[in-house]
Amino acid sequence: NAGVTQTPKFRVLKTGQSMTLLCAQDMNHEYMYWYRQDPGMGLRLIHYSVGEGTTAKGEVPDGYNVSRLKKQNFLLGLESAAPSQTSVYFCASSYEEGDTEAFFGQGTRLTVV
Amino acid sequence: AQSVTQPDIHITVSEGASLELRCNYSYGATPYLFWYVQSPGQGLQLLLKYFSGDTLVQGIKGFEAEFKRSQSSFNLRKPSVHWSDAAEYFCAVLLYNQGGKLIFGQGTELSVKP
């Protein structure tokens, strides 16, 4: 049982490049989330999904896009990376709202130079 | 607006000493509250959660937290800290009926002196 798996774990991008972060969960969870973690700011929600085929904006969505074509996968895209997007990105999933905990991936450390 | 505040950015305690990490929240409805721990280079692990009922909740690794509605607080405690408890701790509130989003505090980094 792998839980929540993020790919890749590390990446360095040049300004203007694009990339996609993959989050996969094998727990049949409906809800999935992308957060970014920056020093002194905790985790902030970028986008989330409450089921296959749905996405919604979180607190800091600008510069990111997401897709949830399959229930088990939640993709985070950066179309044109900027240094301000240097961060650690965490994916999380939960079975349903409220009553269960969210399970987190190990994180992706992204540096944009 | 909903928010979570952890007033202490960094705390250092001696091994064997007691620990209390503070968390205050601002949320209009009954809060669902969580404490997560993050070891260096790792993801977040749930320590404990409060949904309703007994205001003193027990978690893993000997941690407990007390929900105080009158003070809008959910402080984390441990009677005797171990060196392995050194990590970053995050308090969070769940936005119910809003997609299950979590609002996190800024985090408190715990160092443990031998």
JSON list of N, CA and C in Angstrom, two decimals, chain B residues 5-30:
[
{"chain": "B", "resi": 5, "resn": "THR", "atom": "N", "xyz": [-3.20, 30.57, 13.86]},
{"chain": "B", "resi": 5, "resn": "THR", "atom": "CA", "xyz": [-1.99, 31.25, 14.28]},
{"chain": "B", "resi": 5, "resn": "THR", "atom": "C", "xyz": [-1.21, 30.38, 15.25]},
{"chain": "B", "resi": 6, "resn": "GLN", "atom": "N", "xyz": [0.04, 30.20, 14.95]},
{"chain": "B", "resi": 6, "resn": "GLN", "atom": "CA", "xyz": [0.96, 29.55, 15.88]},
{"chain": "B", "resi": 6, "resn": "GLN", "atom": "C", "xyz": [1.96, 30.62, 16.30]},
{"chain": "B", "resi": 7, "resn": "PRO", "atom": "N", "xyz": [1.84, 31.13, 17.50]},
{"chain": "B", "resi": 7, "resn": "PRO", "atom": "CA", "xyz": [2.63, 32.31, 17.89]},
{"chain": "B", "resi": 7, "resn": "PRO", "atom": "C", "xyz": [4.14, 32.06, 17.98]},
{"chain": "B", "resi": 8, "resn": "ASP", "atom": "N", "xyz": [4.52, 30.82, 18.21]},
{"chain": "B", "resi": 8, "resn": "ASP", "atom": "CA", "xyz": [5.93, 30.50, 18.42]},
{"chain": "B", "resi": 8, "resn": "ASP", "atom": "C", "xyz": [6.52, 29.89, 17.16]},
{"chain": "B", "resi": 9, "resn": "ILE", "atom": "N", "xyz": [7.49, 30.59, 16.57]},
{"chain": "B", "resi": 9, "resn": "ILE", "atom": "CA", "xyz": [8.11, 30.07, 15.35]},
{"chain": "B", "resi": 9, "resn": "ILE", "atom": "C", "xyz": [9.09, 28.95, 15.69]},
{"chain": "B", "resi": 10, "resn": "HIS", "atom": "N", "xyz": [9.81, 29.12, 16.79]},
{"chain": "B", "resi": 10, "resn": "HIS", "atom": "CA", "xyz": [10.83, 28.16, 17.16]},
{"chain": "B", "resi": 10, "resn": "HIS", "atom": "C", "xyz": [10.84, 28.01, 18.68]},
{"chain": "B", "resi": 11, "resn": "ILE", "atom": "N", "xyz": [10.86, 26.77, 19.15]},
{"chain": "B", "resi": 11, "resn": "ILE", "atom": "CA", "xyz": [10.93, 26.47, 20.58]},
{"chain": "B", "resi": 11, "resn": "ILE", "atom": "C", "xyz": [12.03, 25.45, 20.81]},
{"chain": "B", "resi": 12, "resn": "THR", "atom": "N", "xyz": [12.80, 25.68, 21.88]},
{"chain": "B", "resi": 12, "resn": "THR", "atom": "CA", "xyz": [13.82, 24.72, 22.27]},
{"chain": "B", "resi": 12, "resn": "THR", "atom": "C", "xyz": [13.52, 24.23, 23.68]},
{"chain": "B", "resi": 13, "resn": "VAL", "atom": "N", "xyz": [13.48, 22.93, 23.85]},
{"chain": "B", "resi": 13, "resn": "VAL", "atom": "CA", "xyz": [13.27, 22.35, 25.18]},
{"chain": "B", "resi": 13, "resn": "VAL", "atom": "C", "xyz": [14.33, 21.30, 25.44]},
{"chain": "B", "resi": 14, "resn": "SER", "atom": "N", "xyz": [14.55, 21.02, 26.69]},
{"chain": "B", "resi": 14, "resn": "SER", "atom": "CA", "xyz": [15.49, 19.97, 27.06]},
{"chain": "B", "resi": 14, "resn": "SER", "atom": "C", "xyz": [14.80, 18.61, 27.03]},
{"chain": "B", "resi": 15, "resn": "GLU", "atom": "N", "xyz": [15.56, 17.61, 26.69]},
{"chain": "B", "resi": 15, "resn": "GLU", "atom": "CA", "xyz": [15.00, 16.26, 26.66]},
{"chain": "B", "resi": 15, "resn": "GLU", "atom": "C", "xyz": [14.48, 15.91, 28.05]},
{"chain": "B", "resi": 16, "resn": "GLY", "atom": "N", "xyz": [13.27, 15.37, 28.09]},
{"chain": "B", "resi": 16, "resn": "GLY", "atom": "CA", "xyz": [12.64, 15.03, 29.36]},
{"chain": "B", "resi": 16, "resn": "GLY", "atom": "C", "xyz": [11.75, 16.12, 29.91]},
{"chain": "B", "resi": 17, "resn": "ALA", "atom": "N", "xyz": [11.88, 17.32, 29.40]},
{"chain": "B", "resi": 17, "resn": "ALA", "atom": "CA", "xyz": [11.03, 18.43, 29.86]},
{"chain": "B", "resi": 17, "resn": "ALA", "atom": "C", "xyz": [9.67, 18.34, 29.20]},
{"chain": "B", "resi": 18, "resn": "SER", "atom": "N", "xyz": [8.72, 19.07, 29.78]},
{"chain": "B", "resi": 18, "resn": "SER", "atom": "CA", "xyz": [7.38, 19.11, 29.19]},
{"chain": "B", "resi": 18, "resn": "SER", "atom": "C", "xyz": [7.34, 20.11, 28.04]},
{"chain": "B", "resi": 19, "resn": "LEU", "atom": "N", "xyz": [6.32, 19.94, 27.21]},
{"chain": "B", "resi": 19, "resn": "LEU", "atom": "CA", "xyz": [6.20, 20.76, 26.01]},
{"chain": "B", "resi": 19, "resn": "LEU", "atom": "C", "xyz": [4.77, 21.24, 25.84]},
{"chain": "B", "resi": 20, "resn": "GLU", "atom": "N", "xyz": [4.61, 22.49, 25.44]},
{"chain": "B", "resi": 20, "resn": "GLU", "atom": "CA", "xyz": [3.30, 22.97, 25.02]},
{"chain": "B", "resi": 20, "resn": "GLU", "atom": "C", "xyz": [3.50, 23.87, 23.80]},
{"chain": "B", "resi": 21, "resn": "LEU", "atom": "N", "xyz": [2.84, 23.51, 22.71]},
{"chain": "B", "resi": 21, "resn": "LEU", "atom": "CA", "xyz": [2.85, 24.32, 21.50]},
{"chain": "B", "resi": 21, "resn": "LEU", "atom": "C", "xyz": [1.49, 24.96, 21.35]},
{"chain": "B", "resi": 22, "resn": "ARG", "atom": "N", "xyz": [1.50, 26.26, 21.10]},
{"chain": "B", "resi": 22, "resn": "ARG", "atom": "CA", "xyz": [0.25, 27.00, 21.07]},
{"chain": "B", "resi": 22, "resn": "ARG", "atom": "C", "xyz": [-0.35, 27.09, 19.67]},
{"chain": "B", "resi": 23, "resn": "CYS", "atom": "N", "xyz": [-1.66, 27.09, 19.65]},
{"chain": "B", "resi": 23, "resn": "CYS", "atom": "CA", "xyz": [-2.40, 27.23, 18.39]},
{"chain": "B", "resi": 23, "resn": "CYS", "atom": "C", "xyz": [-3.69, 27.98, 18.69]},
{"chain": "B", "resi": 24, "resn": "ASN", "atom": "N", "xyz": [-3.93, 29.04, 17.95]},
{"chain": "B", "resi": 24, "resn": "ASN", "atom": "CA", "xyz": [-5.20, 29.77, 18.02]},
{"chain": "B", "resi": 24, "resn": "ASN", "atom": "C", "xyz": [-5.84, 29.79, 16.65]},
{"chain": "B", "resi": 25, "resn": "TYR", "atom": "N", "xyz": [-7.14, 29.69, 16.61]},
{"chain": "B", "resi": 25, "resn": "TYR", "atom": "CA", "xyz": [-7.84, 29.65, 15.33]},
{"chain": "B", "resi": 25, "resn": "TYR", "atom": "C", "xyz": [-8.93, 30.70, 15.30]},
{"chain": "B", "resi": 26, "resn": "SER", "atom": "N", "xyz": [-9.29, 31.04, 14.09]},
{"chain": "B", "resi": 26, "resn": "SER", "atom": "CA", "xyz": [-10.42, 31.94, 13.86]},
{"chain": "B", "resi": 26, "resn": "SER", "atom": "C", "xyz": [-11.32, 31.25, 12.85]},
{"chain": "B", "resi": 27, "resn": "TYR", "atom": "N", "xyz": [-12.51, 30.85, 13.31]},
{"chain": "B", "resi": 27, "resn": "TYR", "atom": "CA", "xyz": [-13.41, 30.10, 12.43]},
{"chain": "B", "resi": 27, "resn": "TYR", "atom": "C", "xyz": [-14.82, 30.25, 12.97]},
{"chain": "B", "resi": 28, "resn": "GLY", "atom": "N", "xyz": [-15.76, 30.54, 12.10]},
{"chain": "B", "resi": 28, "resn": "GLY", "atom": "CA", "xyz": [-17.10, 30.88, 12.56]},
{"chain": "B", "resi": 28, "resn": "GLY", "atom": "C", "xyz": [-17.91, 29.72, 13.08]},
{"chain": "B", "resi": 29, "resn": "ALA", "atom": "N", "xyz": [-17.66, 28.53, 12.55]},
{"chain": "B", "resi": 29, "resn": "ALA", "atom": "CA", "xyz": [-18.47, 27.38, 12.94]},
{"chain": "B", "resi": 29, "resn": "ALA", "atom": "C", "xyz": [-17.67, 26.50, 13.90]},
{"chain": "B", "resi": 30, "resn": "THR", "atom": "N", "xyz": [-18.26, 25.38, 14.27]},
{"chain": "B", "resi": 30, "resn": "THR", "atom": "CA", "xyz": [-17.54, 24.42, 15.10]},
{"chain": "B", "resi": 30, "resn": "THR", "atom": "C", "xyz": [-16.32, 23.92, 14.33]}
]
